[in-house]
mmCIF file of C-alpha atoms in Angstrom:
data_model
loop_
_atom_site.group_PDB
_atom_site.id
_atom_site.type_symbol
_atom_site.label_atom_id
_atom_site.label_comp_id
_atom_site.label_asym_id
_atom_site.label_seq_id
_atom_site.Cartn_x
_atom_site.Cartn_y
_atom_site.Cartn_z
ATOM 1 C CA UNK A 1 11.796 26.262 22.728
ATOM 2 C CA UNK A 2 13.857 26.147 25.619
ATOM 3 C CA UNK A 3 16.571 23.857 26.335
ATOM 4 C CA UNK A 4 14.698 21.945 28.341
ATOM 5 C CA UNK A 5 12.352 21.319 25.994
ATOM 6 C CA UNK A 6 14.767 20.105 23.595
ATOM 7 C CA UNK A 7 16.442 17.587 25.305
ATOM 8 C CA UNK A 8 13.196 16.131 25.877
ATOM 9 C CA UNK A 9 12.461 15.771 22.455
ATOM 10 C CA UNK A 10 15.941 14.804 21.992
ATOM 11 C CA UNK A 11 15.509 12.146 24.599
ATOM 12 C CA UNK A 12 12.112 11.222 22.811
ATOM 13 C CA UNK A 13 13.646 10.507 19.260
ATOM 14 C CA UNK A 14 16.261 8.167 21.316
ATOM 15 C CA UNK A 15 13.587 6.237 23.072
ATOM 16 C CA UNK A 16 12.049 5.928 19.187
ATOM 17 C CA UNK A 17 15.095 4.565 17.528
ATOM 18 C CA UNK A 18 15.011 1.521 20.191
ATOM 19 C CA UNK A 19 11.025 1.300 20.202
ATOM 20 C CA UNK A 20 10.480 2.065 16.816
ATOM 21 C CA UNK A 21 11.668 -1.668 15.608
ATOM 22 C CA UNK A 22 9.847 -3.441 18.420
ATOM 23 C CA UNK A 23 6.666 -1.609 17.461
ATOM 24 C CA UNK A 24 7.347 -2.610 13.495
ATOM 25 C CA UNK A 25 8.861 -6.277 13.951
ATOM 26 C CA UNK A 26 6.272 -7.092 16.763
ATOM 27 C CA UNK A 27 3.918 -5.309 18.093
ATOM 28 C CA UNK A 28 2.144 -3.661 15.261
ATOM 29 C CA UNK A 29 2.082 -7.034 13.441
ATOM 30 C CA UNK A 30 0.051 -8.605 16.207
ATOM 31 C CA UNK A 31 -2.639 -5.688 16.700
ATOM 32 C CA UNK A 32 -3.117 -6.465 12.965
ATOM 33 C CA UNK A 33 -3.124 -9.990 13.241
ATOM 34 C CA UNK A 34 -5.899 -9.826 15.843
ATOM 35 C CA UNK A 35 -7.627 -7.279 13.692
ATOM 36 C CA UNK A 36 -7.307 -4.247 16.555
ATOM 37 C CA UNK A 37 -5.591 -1.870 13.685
ATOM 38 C CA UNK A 38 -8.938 -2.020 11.231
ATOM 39 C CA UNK A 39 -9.162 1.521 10.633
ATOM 40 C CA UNK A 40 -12.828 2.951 11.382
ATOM 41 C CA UNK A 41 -12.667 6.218 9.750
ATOM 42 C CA UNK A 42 -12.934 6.816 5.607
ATOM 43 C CA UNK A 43 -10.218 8.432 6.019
ATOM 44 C CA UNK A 44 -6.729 7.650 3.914
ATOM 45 C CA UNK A 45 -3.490 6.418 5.098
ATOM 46 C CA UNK A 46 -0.636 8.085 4.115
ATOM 47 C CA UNK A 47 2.641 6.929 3.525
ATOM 48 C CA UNK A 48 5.203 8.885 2.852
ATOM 49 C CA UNK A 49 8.791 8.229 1.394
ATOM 50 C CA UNK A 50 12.172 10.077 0.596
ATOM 51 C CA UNK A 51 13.695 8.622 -2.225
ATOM 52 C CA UNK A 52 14.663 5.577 -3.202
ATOM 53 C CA UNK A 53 18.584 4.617 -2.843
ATOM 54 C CA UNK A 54 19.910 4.230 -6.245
ATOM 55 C CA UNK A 55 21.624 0.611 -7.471
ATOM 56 C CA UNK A 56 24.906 -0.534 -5.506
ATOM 57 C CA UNK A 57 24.646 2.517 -3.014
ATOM 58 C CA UNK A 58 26.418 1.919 -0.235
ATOM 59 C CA UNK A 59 25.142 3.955 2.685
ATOM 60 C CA UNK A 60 27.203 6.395 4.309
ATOM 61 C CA UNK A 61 25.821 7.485 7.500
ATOM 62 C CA UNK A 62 23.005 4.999 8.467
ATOM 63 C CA UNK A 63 21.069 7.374 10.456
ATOM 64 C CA UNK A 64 20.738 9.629 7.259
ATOM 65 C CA UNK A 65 20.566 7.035 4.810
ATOM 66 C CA UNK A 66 17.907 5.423 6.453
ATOM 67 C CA UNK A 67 15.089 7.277 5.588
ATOM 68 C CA UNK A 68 15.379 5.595 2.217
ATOM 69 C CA UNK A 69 14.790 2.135 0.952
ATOM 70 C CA UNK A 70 16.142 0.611 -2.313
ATOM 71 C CA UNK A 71 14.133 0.010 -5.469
ATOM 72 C CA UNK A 72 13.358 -3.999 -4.816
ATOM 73 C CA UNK A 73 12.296 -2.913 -0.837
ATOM 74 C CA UNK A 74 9.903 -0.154 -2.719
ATOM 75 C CA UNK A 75 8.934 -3.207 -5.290
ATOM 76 C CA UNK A 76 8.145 -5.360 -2.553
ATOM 77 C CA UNK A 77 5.845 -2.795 -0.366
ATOM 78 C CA UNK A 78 4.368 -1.600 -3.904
ATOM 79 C CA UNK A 79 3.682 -5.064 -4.420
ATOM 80 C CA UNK A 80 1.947 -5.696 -1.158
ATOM 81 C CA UNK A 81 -0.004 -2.284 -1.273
ATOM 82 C CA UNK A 82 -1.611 -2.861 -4.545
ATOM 83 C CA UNK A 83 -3.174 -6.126 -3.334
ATOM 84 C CA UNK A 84 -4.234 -5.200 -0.037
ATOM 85 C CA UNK A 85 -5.110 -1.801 0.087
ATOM 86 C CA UNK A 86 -6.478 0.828 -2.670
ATOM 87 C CA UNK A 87 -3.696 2.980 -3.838
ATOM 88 C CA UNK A 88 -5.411 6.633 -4.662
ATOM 89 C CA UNK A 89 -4.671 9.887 -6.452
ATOM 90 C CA UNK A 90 -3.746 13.487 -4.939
ATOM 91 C CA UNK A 91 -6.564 14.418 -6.912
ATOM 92 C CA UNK A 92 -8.970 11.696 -5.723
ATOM 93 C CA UNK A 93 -7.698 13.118 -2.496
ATOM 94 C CA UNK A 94 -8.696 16.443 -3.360
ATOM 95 C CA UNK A 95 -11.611 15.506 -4.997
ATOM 96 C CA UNK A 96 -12.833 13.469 -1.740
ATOM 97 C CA UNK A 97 -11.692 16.460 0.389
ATOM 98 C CA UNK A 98 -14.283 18.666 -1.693
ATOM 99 C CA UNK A 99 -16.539 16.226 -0.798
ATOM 100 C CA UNK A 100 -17.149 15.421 -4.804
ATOM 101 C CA UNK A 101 -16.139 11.343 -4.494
ATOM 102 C CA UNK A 102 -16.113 8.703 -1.828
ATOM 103 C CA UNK A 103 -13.108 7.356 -0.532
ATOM 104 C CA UNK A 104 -12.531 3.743 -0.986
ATOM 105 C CA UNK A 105 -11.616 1.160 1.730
ATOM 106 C CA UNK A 106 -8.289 0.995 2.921
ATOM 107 C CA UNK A 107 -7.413 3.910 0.720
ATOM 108 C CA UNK A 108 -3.283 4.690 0.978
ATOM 109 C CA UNK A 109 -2.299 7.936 -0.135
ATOM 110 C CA UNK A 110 1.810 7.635 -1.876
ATOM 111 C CA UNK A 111 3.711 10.601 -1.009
ATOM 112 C CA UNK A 112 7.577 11.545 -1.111
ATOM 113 C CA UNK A 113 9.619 14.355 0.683
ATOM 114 C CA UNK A 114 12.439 16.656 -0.614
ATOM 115 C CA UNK A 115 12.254 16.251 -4.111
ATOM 116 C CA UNK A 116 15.860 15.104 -4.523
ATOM 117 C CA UNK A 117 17.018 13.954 -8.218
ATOM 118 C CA UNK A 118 16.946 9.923 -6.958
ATOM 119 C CA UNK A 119 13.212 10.574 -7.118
ATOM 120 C CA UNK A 120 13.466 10.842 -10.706
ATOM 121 C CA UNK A 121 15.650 8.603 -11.341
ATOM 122 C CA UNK A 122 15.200 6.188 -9.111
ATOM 123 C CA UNK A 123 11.364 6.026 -7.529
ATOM 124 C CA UNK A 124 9.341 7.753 -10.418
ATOM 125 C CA UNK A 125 10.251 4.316 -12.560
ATOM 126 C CA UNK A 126 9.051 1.814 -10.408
ATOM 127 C CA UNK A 127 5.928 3.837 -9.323
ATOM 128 C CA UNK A 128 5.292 3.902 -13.233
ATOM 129 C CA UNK A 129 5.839 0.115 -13.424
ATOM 130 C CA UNK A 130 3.309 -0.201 -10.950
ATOM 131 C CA UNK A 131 1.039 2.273 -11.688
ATOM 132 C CA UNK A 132 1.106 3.399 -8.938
ATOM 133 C CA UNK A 133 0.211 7.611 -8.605
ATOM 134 C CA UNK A 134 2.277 9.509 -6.192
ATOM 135 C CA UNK A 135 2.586 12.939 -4.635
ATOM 136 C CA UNK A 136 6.206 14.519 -4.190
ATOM 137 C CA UNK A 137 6.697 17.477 -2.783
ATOM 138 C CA UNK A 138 9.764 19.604 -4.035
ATOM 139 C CA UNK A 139 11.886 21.652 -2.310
ATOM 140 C CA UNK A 140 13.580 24.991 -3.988
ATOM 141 C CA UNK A 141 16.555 23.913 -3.374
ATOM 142 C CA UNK A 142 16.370 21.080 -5.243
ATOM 143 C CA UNK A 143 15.285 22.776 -8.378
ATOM 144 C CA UNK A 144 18.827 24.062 -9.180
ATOM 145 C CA UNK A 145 21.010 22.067 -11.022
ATOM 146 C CA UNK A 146 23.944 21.468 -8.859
ATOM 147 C CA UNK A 147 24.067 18.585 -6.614
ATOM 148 C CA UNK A 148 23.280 20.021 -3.078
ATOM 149 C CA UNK A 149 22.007 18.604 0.605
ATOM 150 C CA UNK A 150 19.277 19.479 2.240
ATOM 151 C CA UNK A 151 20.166 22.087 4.512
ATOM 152 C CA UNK A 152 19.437 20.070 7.830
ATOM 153 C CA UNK A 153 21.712 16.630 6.363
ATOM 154 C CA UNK A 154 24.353 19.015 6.104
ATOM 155 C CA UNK A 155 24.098 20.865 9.338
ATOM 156 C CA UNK A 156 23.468 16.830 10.649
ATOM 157 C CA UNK A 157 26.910 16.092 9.052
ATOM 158 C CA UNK A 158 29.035 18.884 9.748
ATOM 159 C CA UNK A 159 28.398 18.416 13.419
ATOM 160 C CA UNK A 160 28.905 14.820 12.868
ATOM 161 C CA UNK A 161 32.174 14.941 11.003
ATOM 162 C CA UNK A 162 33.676 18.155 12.744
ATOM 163 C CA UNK A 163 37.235 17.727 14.150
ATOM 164 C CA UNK A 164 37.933 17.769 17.933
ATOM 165 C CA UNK A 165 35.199 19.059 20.226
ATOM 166 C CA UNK A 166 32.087 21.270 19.162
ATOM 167 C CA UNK A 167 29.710 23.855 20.966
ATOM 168 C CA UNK A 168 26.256 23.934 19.291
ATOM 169 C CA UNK A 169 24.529 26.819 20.497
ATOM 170 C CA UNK A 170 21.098 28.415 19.045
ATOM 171 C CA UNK A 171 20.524 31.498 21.473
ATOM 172 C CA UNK A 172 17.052 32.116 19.866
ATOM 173 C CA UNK A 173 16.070 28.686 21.093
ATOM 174 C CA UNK A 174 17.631 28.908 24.429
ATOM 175 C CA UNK A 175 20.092 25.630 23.065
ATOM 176 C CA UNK A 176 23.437 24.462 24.114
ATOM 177 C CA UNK A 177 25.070 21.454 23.598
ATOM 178 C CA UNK A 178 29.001 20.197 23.487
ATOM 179 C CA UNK A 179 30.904 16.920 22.332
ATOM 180 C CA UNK A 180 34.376 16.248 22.343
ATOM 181 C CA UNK A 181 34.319 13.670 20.346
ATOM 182 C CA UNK A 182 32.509 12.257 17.094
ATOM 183 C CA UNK A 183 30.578 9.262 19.206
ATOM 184 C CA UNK A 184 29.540 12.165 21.741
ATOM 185 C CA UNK A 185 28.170 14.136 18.602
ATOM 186 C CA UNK A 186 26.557 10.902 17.205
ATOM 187 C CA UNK A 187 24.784 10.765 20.925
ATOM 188 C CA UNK A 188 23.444 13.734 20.753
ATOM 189 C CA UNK A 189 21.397 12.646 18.258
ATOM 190 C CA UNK A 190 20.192 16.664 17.609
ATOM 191 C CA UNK A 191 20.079 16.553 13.893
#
């Protein structure tokens, strides 16, 4: 992709972190209100997660942290998912995909990224209080036993946390970016 290209998806994931919220708080509220989100397709919603934050975490880095909500938020949305929609299965998913079942109304497929141990600990408990079936999807890495990050949080991080100014340059994508300092990094919002 050429540079070009990536500061426009750069500039694209900027816009989203100040429309994003709007469209949450506000707008996507209304469309339901007013009933213009029914869904007209069998089809099943998916919603995915990436862990759950464990007990008295206190978040780091925001922007990385924020992909993941703690246990009473996931209680909550559990909560709200089992009486208004009909949580479902990978294999009812499969099942439906082989054409072998019918989907139900306002089906929500559960699914969760990266496979990292708060999954475990963390998530797999309160999806078993609510009996609630899930599909995680595990990375290699995360099969070891050491504690590790995922490859593009710690890429993320060391350009976030490296001292004086940094060139990031990817020749096979035609990329090249520089920030003297860590709030120029933080704007570049690449990783």
């Amino acid at each position: 992709m050429p540079a070009t290209g990536i500061i426009s998806v750069v500039r694209a994931e900027q816009s989203m972190k100040f429309v994003s919220p709007i469209l949450k708080r506000v707008v996507y509220p209304a469309l339901s209100s007013a009933k213009f989100l029914k869904s007209k397709s069998e089809a099943p919603m998916v919603l995915t997660y990436h862990g759950v934050l464990p007990a008295g975490y206190t978040p780091l880095d925001p922007d990385l942290d924020g992909v993941m909500v703690g246990a009473n938020t996931l209680r909550k949305q559990l909560r709200f998912l089992k009486k208004n929609y009909t949580l479902i299965s990978p294999e009812h998913l499969r099942a439906w995909i082989a054409g072998e079942v019918e989907m139900p109304a306002r089906a929500v497929l559960l699914t969760c990224d990266d496979g990292l141990k708060n999954v475990l600990d963390e998530m797999a408990p309160v999806l078993r209080e609510f009996d609630a079936p899930c599909l995680c999807f595990v990375t290699g890495q995360q099969l070891t036993r050491k504690n590790v990050i995922l490859w593009y949080d710690e890429l993320r991080l060391m350009v976030l946390l490296a001292a004086g100014p940094i060139k990031l340059d990817i020749p096979e994508l035609s990329f090249c970016a520089r920030a003297n300092t860590g709030e120029e990094r933080r704007k570049l919002n690449l990783l």
